[in-house]
PDB file of C-alpha atoms and ligand atoms in Angstrom:
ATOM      1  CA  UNK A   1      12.378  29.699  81.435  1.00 72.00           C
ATOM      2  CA  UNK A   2       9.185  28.762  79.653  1.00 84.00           C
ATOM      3  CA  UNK A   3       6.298  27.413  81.923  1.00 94.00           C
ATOM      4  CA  UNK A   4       5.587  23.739  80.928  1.00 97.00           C
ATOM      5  CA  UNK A   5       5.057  21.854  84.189  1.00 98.00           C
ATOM      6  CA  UNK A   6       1.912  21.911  86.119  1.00 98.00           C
ATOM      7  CA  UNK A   7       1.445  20.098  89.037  1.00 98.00           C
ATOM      8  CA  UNK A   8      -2.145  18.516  90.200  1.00 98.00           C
ATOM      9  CA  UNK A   9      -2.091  17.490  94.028  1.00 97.00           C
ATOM     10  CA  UNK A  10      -4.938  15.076  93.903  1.00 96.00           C
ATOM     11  CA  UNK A  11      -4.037  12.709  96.897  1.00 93.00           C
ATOM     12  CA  UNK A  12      -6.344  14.615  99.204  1.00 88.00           C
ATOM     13  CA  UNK A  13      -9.107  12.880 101.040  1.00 84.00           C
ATOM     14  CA  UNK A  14     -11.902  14.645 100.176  1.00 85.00           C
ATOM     15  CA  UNK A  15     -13.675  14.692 103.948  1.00 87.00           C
ATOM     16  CA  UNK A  16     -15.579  17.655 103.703  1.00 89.00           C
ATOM     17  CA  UNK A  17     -17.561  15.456 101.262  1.00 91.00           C
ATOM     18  CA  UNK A  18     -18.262  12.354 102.666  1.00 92.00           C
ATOM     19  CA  UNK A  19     -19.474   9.581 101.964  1.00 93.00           C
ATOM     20  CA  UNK A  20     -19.370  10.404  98.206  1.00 92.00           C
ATOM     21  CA  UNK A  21     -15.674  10.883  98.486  1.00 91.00           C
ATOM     22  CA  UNK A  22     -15.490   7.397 100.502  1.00 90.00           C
ATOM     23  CA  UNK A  23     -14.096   5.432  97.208  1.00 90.00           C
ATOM     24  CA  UNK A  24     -14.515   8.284  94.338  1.00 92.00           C
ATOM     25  CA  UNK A  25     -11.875  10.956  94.125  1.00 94.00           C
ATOM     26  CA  UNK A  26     -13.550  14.388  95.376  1.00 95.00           C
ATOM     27  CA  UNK A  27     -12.119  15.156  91.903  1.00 96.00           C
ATOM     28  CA  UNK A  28     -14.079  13.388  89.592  1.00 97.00           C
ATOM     29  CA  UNK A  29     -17.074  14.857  91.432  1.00 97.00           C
ATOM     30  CA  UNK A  30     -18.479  16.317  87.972  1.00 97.00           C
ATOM     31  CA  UNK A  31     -20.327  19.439  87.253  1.00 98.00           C
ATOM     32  CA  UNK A  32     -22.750  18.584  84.878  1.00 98.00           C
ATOM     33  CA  UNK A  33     -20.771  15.970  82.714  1.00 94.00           C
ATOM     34  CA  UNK A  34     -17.318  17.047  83.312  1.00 96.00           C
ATOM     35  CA  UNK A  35     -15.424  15.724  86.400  1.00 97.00           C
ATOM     36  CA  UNK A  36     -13.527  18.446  88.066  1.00 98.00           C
ATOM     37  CA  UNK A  37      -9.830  17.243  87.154  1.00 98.00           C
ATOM     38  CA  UNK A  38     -11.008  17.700  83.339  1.00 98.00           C
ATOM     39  CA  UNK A  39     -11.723  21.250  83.942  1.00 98.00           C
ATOM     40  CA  UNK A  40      -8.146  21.924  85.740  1.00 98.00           C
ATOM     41  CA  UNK A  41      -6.266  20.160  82.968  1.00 98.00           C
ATOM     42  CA  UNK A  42      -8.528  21.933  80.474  1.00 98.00           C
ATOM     43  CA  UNK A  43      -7.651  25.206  82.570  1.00 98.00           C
ATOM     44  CA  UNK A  44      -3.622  24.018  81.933  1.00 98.00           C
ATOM     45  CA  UNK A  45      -3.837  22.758  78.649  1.00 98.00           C
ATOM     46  CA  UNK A  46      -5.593  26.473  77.758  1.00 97.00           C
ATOM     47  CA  UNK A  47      -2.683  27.952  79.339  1.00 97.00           C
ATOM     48  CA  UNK A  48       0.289  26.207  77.295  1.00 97.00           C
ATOM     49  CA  UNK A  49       1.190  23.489  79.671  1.00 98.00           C
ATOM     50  CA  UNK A  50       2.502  20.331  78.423  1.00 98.00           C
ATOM     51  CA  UNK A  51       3.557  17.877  81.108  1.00 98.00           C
ATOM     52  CA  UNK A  52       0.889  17.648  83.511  1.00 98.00           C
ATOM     53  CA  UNK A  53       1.990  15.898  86.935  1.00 98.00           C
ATOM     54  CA  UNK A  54      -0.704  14.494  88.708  1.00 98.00           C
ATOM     55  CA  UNK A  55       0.368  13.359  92.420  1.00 97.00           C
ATOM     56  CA  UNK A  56      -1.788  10.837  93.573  1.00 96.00           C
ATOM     57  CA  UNK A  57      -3.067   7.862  96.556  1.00 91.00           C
ATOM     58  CA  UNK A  58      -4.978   5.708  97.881  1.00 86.00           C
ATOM     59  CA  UNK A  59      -8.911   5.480  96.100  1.00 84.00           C
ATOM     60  CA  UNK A  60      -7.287   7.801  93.182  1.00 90.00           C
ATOM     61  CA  UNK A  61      -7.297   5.595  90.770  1.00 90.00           C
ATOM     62  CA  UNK A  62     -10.058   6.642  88.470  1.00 93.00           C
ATOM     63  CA  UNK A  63      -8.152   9.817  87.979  1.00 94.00           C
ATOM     64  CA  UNK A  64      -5.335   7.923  86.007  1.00 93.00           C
ATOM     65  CA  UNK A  65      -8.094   5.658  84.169  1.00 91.00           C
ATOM     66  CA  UNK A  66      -9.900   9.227  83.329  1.00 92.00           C
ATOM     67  CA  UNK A  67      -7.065  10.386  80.720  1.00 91.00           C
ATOM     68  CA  UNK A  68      -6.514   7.163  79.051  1.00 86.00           C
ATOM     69  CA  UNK A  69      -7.836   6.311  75.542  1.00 77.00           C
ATOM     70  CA  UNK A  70     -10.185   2.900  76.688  1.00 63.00           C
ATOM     71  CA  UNK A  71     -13.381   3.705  74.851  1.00 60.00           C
ATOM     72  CA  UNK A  72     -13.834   1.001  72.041  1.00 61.00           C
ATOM     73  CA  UNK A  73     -15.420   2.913  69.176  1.00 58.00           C
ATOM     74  CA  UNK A  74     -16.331  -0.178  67.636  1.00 57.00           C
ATOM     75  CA  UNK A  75     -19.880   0.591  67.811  1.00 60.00           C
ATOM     76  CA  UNK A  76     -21.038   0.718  64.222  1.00 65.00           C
ATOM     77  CA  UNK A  77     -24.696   2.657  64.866  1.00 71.00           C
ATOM     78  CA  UNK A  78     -23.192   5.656  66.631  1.00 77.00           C
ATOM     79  CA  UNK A  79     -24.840   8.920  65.602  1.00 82.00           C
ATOM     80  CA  UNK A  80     -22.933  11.800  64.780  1.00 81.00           C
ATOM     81  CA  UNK A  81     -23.268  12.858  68.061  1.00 78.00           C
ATOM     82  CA  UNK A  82     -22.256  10.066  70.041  1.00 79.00           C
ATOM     83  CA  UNK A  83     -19.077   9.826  67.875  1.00 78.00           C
ATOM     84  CA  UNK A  84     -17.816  13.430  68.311  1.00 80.00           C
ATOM     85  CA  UNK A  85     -18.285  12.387  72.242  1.00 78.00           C
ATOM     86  CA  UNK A  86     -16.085   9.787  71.705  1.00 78.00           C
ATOM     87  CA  UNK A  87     -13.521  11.777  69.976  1.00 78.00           C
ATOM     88  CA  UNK A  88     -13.321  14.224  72.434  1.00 78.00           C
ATOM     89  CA  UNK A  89     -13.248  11.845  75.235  1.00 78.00           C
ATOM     90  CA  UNK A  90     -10.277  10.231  73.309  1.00 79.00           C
ATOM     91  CA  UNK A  91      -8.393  13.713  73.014  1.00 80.00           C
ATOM     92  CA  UNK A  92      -8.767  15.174  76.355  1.00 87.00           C
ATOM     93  CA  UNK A  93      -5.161  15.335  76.283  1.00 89.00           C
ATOM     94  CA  UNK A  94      -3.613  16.072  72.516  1.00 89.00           C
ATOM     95  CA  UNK A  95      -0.486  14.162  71.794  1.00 89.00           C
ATOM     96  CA  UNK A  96       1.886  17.637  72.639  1.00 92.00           C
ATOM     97  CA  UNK A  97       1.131  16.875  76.269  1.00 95.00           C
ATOM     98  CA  UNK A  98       2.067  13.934  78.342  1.00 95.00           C
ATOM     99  CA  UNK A  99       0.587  12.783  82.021  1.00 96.00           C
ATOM    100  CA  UNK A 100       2.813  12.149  84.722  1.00 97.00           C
ATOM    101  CA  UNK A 101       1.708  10.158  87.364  1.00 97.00           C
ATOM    102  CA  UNK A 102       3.533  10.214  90.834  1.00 97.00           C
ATOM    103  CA  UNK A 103       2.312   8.227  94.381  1.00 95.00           C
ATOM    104  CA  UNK A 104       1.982  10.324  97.303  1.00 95.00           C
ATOM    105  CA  UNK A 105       2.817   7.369 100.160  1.00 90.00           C
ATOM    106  CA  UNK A 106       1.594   9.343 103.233  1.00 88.00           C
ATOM    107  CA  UNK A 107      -1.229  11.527 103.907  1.00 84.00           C
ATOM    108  CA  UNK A 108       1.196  14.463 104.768  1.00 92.00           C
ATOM    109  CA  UNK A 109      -0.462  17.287 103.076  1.00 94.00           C
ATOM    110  CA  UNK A 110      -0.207  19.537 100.119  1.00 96.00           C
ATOM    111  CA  UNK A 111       3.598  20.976 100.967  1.00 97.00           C
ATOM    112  CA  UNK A 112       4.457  16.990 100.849  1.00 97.00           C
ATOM    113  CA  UNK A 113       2.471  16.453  97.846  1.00 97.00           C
ATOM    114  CA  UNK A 114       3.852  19.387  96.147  1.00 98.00           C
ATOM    115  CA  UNK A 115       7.503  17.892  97.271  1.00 97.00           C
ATOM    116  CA  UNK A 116       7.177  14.055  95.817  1.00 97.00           C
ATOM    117  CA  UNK A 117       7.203  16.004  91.990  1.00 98.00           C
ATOM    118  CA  UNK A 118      10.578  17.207  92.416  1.00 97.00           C
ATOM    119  CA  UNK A 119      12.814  14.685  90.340  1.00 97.00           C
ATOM    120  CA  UNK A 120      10.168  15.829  87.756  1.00 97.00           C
ATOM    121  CA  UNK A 121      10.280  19.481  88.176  1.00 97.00           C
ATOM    122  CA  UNK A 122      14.038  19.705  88.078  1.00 95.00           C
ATOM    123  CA  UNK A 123      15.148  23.547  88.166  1.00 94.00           C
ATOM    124  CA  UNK A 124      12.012  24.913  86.209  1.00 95.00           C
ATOM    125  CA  UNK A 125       9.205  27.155  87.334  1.00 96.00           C
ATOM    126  CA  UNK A 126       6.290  25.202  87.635  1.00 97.00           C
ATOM    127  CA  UNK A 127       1.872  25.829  88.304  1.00 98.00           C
ATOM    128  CA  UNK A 128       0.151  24.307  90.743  1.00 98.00           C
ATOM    129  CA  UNK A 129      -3.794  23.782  90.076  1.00 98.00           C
ATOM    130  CA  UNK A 130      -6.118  22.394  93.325  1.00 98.00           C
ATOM    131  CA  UNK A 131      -8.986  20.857  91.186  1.00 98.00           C
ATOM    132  CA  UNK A 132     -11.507  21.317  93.578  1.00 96.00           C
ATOM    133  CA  UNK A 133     -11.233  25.457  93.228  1.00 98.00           C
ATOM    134  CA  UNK A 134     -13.506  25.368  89.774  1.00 98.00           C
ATOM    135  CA  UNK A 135     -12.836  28.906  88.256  1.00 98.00           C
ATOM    136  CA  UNK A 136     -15.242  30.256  85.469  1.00 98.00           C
ATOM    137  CA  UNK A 137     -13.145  32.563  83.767  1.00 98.00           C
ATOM    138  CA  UNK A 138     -12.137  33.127  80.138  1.00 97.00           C
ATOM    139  CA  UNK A 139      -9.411  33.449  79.651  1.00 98.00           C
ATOM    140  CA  UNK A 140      -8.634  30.550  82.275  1.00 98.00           C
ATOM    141  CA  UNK A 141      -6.677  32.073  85.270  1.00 98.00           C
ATOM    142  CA  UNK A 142      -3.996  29.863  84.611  1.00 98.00           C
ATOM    143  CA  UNK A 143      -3.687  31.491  81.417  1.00 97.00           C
ATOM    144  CA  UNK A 144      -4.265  34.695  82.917  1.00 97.00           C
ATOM    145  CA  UNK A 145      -1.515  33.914  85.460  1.00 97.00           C
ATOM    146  CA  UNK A 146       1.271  32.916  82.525  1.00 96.00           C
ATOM    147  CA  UNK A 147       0.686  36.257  80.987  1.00 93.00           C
ATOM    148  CA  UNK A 148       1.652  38.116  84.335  1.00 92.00           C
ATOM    149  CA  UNK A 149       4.382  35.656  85.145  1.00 92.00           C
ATOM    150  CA  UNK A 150       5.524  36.238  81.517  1.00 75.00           C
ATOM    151  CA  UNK A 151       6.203  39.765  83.008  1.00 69.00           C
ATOM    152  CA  UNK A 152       7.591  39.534  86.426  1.00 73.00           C
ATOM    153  CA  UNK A 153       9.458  35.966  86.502  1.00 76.00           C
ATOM    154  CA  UNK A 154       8.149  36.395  90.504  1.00 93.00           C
ATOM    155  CA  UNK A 155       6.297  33.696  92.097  1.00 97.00           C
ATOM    156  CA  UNK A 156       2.814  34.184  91.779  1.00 97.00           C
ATOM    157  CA  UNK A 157      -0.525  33.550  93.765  1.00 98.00           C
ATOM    158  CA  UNK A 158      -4.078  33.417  92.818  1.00 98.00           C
ATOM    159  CA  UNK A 159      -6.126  35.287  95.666  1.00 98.00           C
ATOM    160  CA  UNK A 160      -9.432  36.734  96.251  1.00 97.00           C
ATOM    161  CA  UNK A 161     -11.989  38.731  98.610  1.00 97.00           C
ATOM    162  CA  UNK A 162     -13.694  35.968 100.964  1.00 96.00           C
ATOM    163  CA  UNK A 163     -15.436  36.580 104.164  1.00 95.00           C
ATOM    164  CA  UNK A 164     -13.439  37.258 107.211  1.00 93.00           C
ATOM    165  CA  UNK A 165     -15.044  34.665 108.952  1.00 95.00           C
ATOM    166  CA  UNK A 166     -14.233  31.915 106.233  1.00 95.00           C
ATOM    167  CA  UNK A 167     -10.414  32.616 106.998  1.00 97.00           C
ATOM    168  CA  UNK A 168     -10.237  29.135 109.021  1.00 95.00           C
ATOM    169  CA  UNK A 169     -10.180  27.661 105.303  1.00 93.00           C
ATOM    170  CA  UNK A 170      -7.619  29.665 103.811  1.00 95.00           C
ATOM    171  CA  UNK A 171      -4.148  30.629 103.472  1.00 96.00           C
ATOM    172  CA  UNK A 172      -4.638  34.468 104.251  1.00 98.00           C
ATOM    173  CA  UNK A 173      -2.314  37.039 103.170  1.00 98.00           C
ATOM    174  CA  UNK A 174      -0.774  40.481 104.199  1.00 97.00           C
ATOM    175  CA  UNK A 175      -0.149  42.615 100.967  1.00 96.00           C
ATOM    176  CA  UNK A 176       0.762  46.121  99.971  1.00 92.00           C
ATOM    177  CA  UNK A 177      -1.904  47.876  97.926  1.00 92.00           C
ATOM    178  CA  UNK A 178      -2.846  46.535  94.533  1.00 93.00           C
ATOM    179  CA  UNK A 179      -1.360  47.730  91.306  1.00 93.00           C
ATOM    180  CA  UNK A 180      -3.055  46.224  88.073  1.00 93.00           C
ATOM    181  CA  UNK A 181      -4.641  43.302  90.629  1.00 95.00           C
ATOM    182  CA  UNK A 182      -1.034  42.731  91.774  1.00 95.00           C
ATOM    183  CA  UNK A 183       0.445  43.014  95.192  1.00 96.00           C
ATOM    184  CA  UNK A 184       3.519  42.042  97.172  1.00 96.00           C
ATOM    185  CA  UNK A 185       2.971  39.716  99.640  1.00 97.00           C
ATOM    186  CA  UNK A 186       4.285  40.308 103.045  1.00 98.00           C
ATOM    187  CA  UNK A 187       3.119  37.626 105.489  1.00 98.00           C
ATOM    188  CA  UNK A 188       0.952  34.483 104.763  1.00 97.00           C
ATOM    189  CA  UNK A 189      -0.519  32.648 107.215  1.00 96.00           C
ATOM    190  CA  UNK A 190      -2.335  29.482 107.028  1.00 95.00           C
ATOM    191  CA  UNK A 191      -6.145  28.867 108.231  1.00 94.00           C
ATOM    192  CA  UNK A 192      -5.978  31.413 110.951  1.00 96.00           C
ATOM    193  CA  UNK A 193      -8.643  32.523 113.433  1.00 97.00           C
ATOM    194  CA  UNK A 194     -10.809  35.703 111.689  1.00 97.00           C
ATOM    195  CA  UNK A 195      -9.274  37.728 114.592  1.00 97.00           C
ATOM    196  CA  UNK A 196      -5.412  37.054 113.235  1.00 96.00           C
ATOM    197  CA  UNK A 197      -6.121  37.269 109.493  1.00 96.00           C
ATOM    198  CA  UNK A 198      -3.688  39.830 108.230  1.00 96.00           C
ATOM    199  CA  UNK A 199      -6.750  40.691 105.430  1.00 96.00           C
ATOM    200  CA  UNK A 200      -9.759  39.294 104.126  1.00 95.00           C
ATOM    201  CA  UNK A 201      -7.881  38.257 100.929  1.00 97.00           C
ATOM    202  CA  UNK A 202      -7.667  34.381 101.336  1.00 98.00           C
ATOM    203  CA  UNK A 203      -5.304  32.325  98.312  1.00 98.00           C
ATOM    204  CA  UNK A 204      -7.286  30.134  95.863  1.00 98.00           C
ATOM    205  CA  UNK A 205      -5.695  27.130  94.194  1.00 98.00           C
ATOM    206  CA  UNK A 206      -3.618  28.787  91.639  1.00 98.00           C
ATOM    207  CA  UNK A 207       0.152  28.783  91.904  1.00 98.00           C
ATOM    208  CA  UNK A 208       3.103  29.969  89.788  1.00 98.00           C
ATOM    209  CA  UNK A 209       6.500  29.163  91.480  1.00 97.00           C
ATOM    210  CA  UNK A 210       9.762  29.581  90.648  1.00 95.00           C
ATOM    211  CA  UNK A 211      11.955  26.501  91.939  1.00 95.00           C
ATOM    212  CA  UNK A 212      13.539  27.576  94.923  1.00 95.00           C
ATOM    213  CA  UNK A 213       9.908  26.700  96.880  1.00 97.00           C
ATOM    214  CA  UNK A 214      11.056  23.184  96.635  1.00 97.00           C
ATOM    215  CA  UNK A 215      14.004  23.907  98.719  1.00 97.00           C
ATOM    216  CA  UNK A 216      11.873  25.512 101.061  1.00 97.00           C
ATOM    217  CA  UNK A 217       9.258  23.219 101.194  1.00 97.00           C
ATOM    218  CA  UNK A 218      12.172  20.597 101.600  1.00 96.00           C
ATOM    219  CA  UNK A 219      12.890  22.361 105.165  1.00 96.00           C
ATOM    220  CA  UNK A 220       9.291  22.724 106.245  1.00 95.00           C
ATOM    221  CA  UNK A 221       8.284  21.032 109.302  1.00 93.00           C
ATOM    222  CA  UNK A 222       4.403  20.041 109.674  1.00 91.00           C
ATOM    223  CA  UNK A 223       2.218  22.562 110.745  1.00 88.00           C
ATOM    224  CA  UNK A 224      -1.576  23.114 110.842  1.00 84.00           C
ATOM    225  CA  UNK A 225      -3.649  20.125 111.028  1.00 85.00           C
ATOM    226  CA  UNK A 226      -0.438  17.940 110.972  1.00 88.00           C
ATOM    227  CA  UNK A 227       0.833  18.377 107.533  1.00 91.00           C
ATOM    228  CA  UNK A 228       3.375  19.812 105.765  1.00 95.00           C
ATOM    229  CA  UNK A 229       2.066  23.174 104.563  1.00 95.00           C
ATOM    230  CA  UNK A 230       2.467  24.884 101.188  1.00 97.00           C
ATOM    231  CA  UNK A 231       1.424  27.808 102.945  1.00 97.00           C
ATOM    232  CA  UNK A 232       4.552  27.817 105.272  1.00 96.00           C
ATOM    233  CA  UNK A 233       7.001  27.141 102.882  1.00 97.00           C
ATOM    234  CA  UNK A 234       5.640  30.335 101.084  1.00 98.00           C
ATOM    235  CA  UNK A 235       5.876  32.480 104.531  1.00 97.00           C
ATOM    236  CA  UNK A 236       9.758  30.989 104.595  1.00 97.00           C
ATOM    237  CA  UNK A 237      10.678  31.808 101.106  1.00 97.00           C
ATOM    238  CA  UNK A 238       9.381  35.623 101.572  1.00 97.00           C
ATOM    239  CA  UNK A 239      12.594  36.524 103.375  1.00 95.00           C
ATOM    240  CA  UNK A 240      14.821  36.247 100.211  1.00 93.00           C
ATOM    241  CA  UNK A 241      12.133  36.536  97.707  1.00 94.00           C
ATOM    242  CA  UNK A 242       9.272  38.231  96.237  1.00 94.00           C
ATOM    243  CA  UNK A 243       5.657  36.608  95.763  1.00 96.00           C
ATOM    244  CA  UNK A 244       2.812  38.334  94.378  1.00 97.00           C
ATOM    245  CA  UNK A 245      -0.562  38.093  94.906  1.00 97.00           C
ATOM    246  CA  UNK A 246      -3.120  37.861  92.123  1.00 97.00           C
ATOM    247  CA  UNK A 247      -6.443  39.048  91.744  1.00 98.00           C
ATOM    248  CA  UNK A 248      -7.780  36.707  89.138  1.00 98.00           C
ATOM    249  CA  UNK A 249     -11.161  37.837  87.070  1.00 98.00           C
ATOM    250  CA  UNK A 250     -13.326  35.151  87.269  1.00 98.00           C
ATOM    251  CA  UNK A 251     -15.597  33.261  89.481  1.00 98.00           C
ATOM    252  CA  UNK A 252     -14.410  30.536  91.816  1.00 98.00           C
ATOM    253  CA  UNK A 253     -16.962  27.656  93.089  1.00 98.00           C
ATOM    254  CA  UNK A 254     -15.702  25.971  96.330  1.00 96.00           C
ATOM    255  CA  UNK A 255     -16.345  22.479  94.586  1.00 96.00           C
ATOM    256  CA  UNK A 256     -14.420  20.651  97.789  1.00 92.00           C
ATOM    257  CA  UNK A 257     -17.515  21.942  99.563  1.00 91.00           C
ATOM    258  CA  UNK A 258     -21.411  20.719  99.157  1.00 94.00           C
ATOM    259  CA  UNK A 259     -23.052  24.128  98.488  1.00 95.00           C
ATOM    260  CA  UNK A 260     -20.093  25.701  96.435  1.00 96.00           C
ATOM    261  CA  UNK A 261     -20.053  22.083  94.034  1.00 97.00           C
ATOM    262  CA  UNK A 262     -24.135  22.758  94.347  1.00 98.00           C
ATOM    263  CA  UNK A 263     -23.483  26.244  92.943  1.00 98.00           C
ATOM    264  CA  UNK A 264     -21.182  25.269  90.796  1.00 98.00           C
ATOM    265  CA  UNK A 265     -23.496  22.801  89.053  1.00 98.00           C
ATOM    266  CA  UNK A 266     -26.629  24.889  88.960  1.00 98.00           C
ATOM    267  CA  UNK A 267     -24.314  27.675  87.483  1.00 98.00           C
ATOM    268  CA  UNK A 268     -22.503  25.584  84.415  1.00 98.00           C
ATOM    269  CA  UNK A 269     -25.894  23.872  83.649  1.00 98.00           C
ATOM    270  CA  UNK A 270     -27.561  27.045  83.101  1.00 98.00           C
ATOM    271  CA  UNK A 271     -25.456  27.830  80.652  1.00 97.00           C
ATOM    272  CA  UNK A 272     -25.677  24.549  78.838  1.00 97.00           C
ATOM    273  CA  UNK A 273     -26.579  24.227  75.102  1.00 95.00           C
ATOM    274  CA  UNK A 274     -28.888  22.022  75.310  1.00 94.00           C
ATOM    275  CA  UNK A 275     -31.040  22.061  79.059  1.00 97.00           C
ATOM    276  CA  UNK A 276     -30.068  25.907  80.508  1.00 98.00           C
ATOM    277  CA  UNK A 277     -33.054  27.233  79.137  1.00 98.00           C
ATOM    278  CA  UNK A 278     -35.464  24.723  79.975  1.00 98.00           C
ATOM    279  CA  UNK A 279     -33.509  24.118  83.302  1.00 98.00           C
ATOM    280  CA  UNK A 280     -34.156  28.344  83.808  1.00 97.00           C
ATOM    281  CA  UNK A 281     -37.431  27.820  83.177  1.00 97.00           C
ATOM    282  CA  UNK A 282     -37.733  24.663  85.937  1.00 97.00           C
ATOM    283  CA  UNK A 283     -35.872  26.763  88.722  1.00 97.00           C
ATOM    284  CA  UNK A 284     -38.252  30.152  88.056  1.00 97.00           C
ATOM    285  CA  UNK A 285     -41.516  27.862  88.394  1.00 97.00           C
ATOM    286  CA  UNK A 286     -39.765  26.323  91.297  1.00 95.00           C
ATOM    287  CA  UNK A 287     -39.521  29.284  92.959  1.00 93.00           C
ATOM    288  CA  UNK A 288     -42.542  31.118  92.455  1.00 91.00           C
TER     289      UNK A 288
HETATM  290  C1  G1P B   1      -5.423  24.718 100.504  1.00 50.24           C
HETATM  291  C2  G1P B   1      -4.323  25.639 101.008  1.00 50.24           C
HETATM  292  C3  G1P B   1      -4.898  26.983 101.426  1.00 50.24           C
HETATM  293  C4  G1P B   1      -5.687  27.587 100.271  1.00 50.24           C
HETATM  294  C5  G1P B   1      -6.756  26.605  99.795  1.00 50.24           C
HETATM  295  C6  G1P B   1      -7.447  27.121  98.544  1.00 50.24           C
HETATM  296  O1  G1P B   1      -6.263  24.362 101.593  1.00 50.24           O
HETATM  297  O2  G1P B   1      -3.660  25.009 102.107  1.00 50.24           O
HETATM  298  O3  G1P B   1      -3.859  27.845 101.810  1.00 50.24           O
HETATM  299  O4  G1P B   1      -6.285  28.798 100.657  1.00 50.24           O
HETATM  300  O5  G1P B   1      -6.182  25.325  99.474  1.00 50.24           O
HETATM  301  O6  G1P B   1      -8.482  26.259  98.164  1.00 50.24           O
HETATM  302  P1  G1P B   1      -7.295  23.118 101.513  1.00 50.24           P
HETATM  303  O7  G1P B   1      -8.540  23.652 100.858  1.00 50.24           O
HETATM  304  O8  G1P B   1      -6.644  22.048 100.698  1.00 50.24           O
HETATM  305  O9  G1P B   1      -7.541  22.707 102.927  1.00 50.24           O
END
C-alpha cells in the first residue's frame, strides 16, 4: 500500500525549553526563519506524503494558524522580493496535500498521541516525524526511508550512533549487524540507564509503520515517565513481526534541546544566501 499518511505528534510540552516553550509550541522554535514544523512537513511533503496529521493540545495553536493562507497580499508597494515571500508562505502546503488536525485531550505521551490518529489512519502504513529531531539531509530521510520501505514493506526506524551516556534520552536498540545501514531489531528499550543500553544506537524521530502498531499501542500500558510509550508498543510488536533499524545519512540537531537548536541555528545560517558569509566572517573574528 502506498505511503500517504504522516503523522506529526506535536502535543508535547516542550520542558526541556522553558520558559520559551511556556505559551509557544517548542515547534515553531525557528532556525533562522523557518519554524521547526515547516521543516518536518517540508521533510514529508519531499517524501510524497499527502495527508499530513498533526495531533495537537493545549498552547498548540499557532501550529494550526502556521499552515493557513491569512497573509493579505493587498499591499500594493511589495518588491519582488517581499511578494515571492508571500507566495511561498501561501503554498507551504500545495493543494495535493491536506492538514489534518486531531486534539490530544491528555498529556499521556507519544504512544497516546500516536493512538488518537487512528480513525484517520485506517489499515494503511503510515510515518511518524518528531519535529524537534531537525535532520539536514538531502535527500530528506523521510524520503530516504520511503525508498527502503518501498523494498521491505517492514516497519522501519530511523536510528543513529549517540553517546552511551545520552541513552537516558533515547529509545535504545539491540540489532543484528548492519547490511546496507539496515538491521533487525531485536529488543528496544526506552530511556534506559547507560549500563542497560543494549547498544549505543539510540532511535531518532523517524518512523515507518505498518498498521498493526496501532493494535499494539492500543494494549500498551504506561510506562517510563508515566506515559504511554511508542517505544513499548514497538518492543511488543517484535514477537510477531520484523522492524528494522535505519541508519539515515544526514545530520540530526537535537532542536528539543538548547545547545542542539543553538547548533542547529548557527549551522543553517551559515549556509544562508544572503548572511553565511558575512555571519563566517563574524564567528572567525569572534573567535580569534
Ligand atoms: C522520543 C522517543 C524516544 C526517541 C526520541 C527521539 O523521546 O520516546 O524513544 O529516541 O523521541 O527524539 P522524547 O525525545 O520525546 O522524550
Amino acid at each position: 500500500m502506498r505511503l500517504k499518511k504522516v503523522v506529526f505528534p506535536v502535543a508535547g510540552h516542550g520542558s526541556r525549553f522553558l520558559p520559551a516553550t511556556k505559551a509557544t509550541p517548542k515547534e515553531m522554535l525557528p532556525v533562522v526563519d523557518k519554524p521547526l514544523i515547516q521543516y518536518a512537513v517540508e521533510e514529508a511533503l519531499e517524501a510524497g506524503f499527502t495527508e499530513l496529521i498533526f495531533i495537537t493540545g493545549k498552547t498548540k495553536r499557532a501550529i494550526t494558524d502556521h499552515f493557513d493562507q491569512t497573509l493579505e497580499i493587498g499591499v500594493s508597494n511589495m518588491t519582488d522580493k517581499k511578494k515571492q515571500l508571500f507566495d511561498e508562505m501561501n503554498n507551504i502546503i500545495p493543494k495535493s496535500a491536506s492538514c489534518i488536525y486531531i486534539r490530544q485531550g491528555e498529556p499521556l505521551g507519544l504512544g497516546h498521541a500516536i493512538l488518537q490518529a487512528k480513525p484517520v489512519l485506517g489499515d494503511e502504513p503510515f510515518a511518524v516525524v518528531l519535529a524537534d529531531d531537525l535532520i539536514d539531509a538531502k535527500p530528506g530521510v523521510l524520503k530516504q526511508m520511503v525508498d527502503r520501505y518501498d523494498d521491505s514493506n517492514t516497519s522501519l526506524i530511523a536510528v543513529e550512533k549517540i553517546k552511551k551516556a545520552d541513552s537516558i534520552h533515547y529509545g535504545m536498540i539491540e540489532i543484528d549487524s548492519f547490511n546496507k545501514a539496515l538491521a533487525n531489531i531485536i529488543d528496544i528499550i526506552e530511556k534506559p540507564d547507560p549500563v542497560d543500553a543494549p547498544s549505543d544506537f539510540g532511535v531518532v524521530g523517524r518512523y515507518i509503520f505498518t498498521n498493526q502498531i496501532l493494535d499494539y499501542l492500543a494494549k500498551t500500558n504506561v510506562g517510563t515517565g508515566n506515559e504511554i510509550q511508542l517505544t513499548d508498543a514497538i518492543k511488543s510488536m517484535l514477537a510477531t513481526n520484523n522492524v528494522s533499524a535505519y541508519e539515515f545519512l544526514g545530520t540530526r540537531y537535537d532542536c528539543g534541546d538548547k545547545l542542539g537548536f543553538v547548533k542547529a541555528n548557527i549551522e543553517y545560517a551559515l549556509k544562508n544566501n544572503d548572511f553565511g558569509v558575512e555571519l563566517e566572517s563574524y564567528l572567525r573574528n569572534r573567535l580569534t
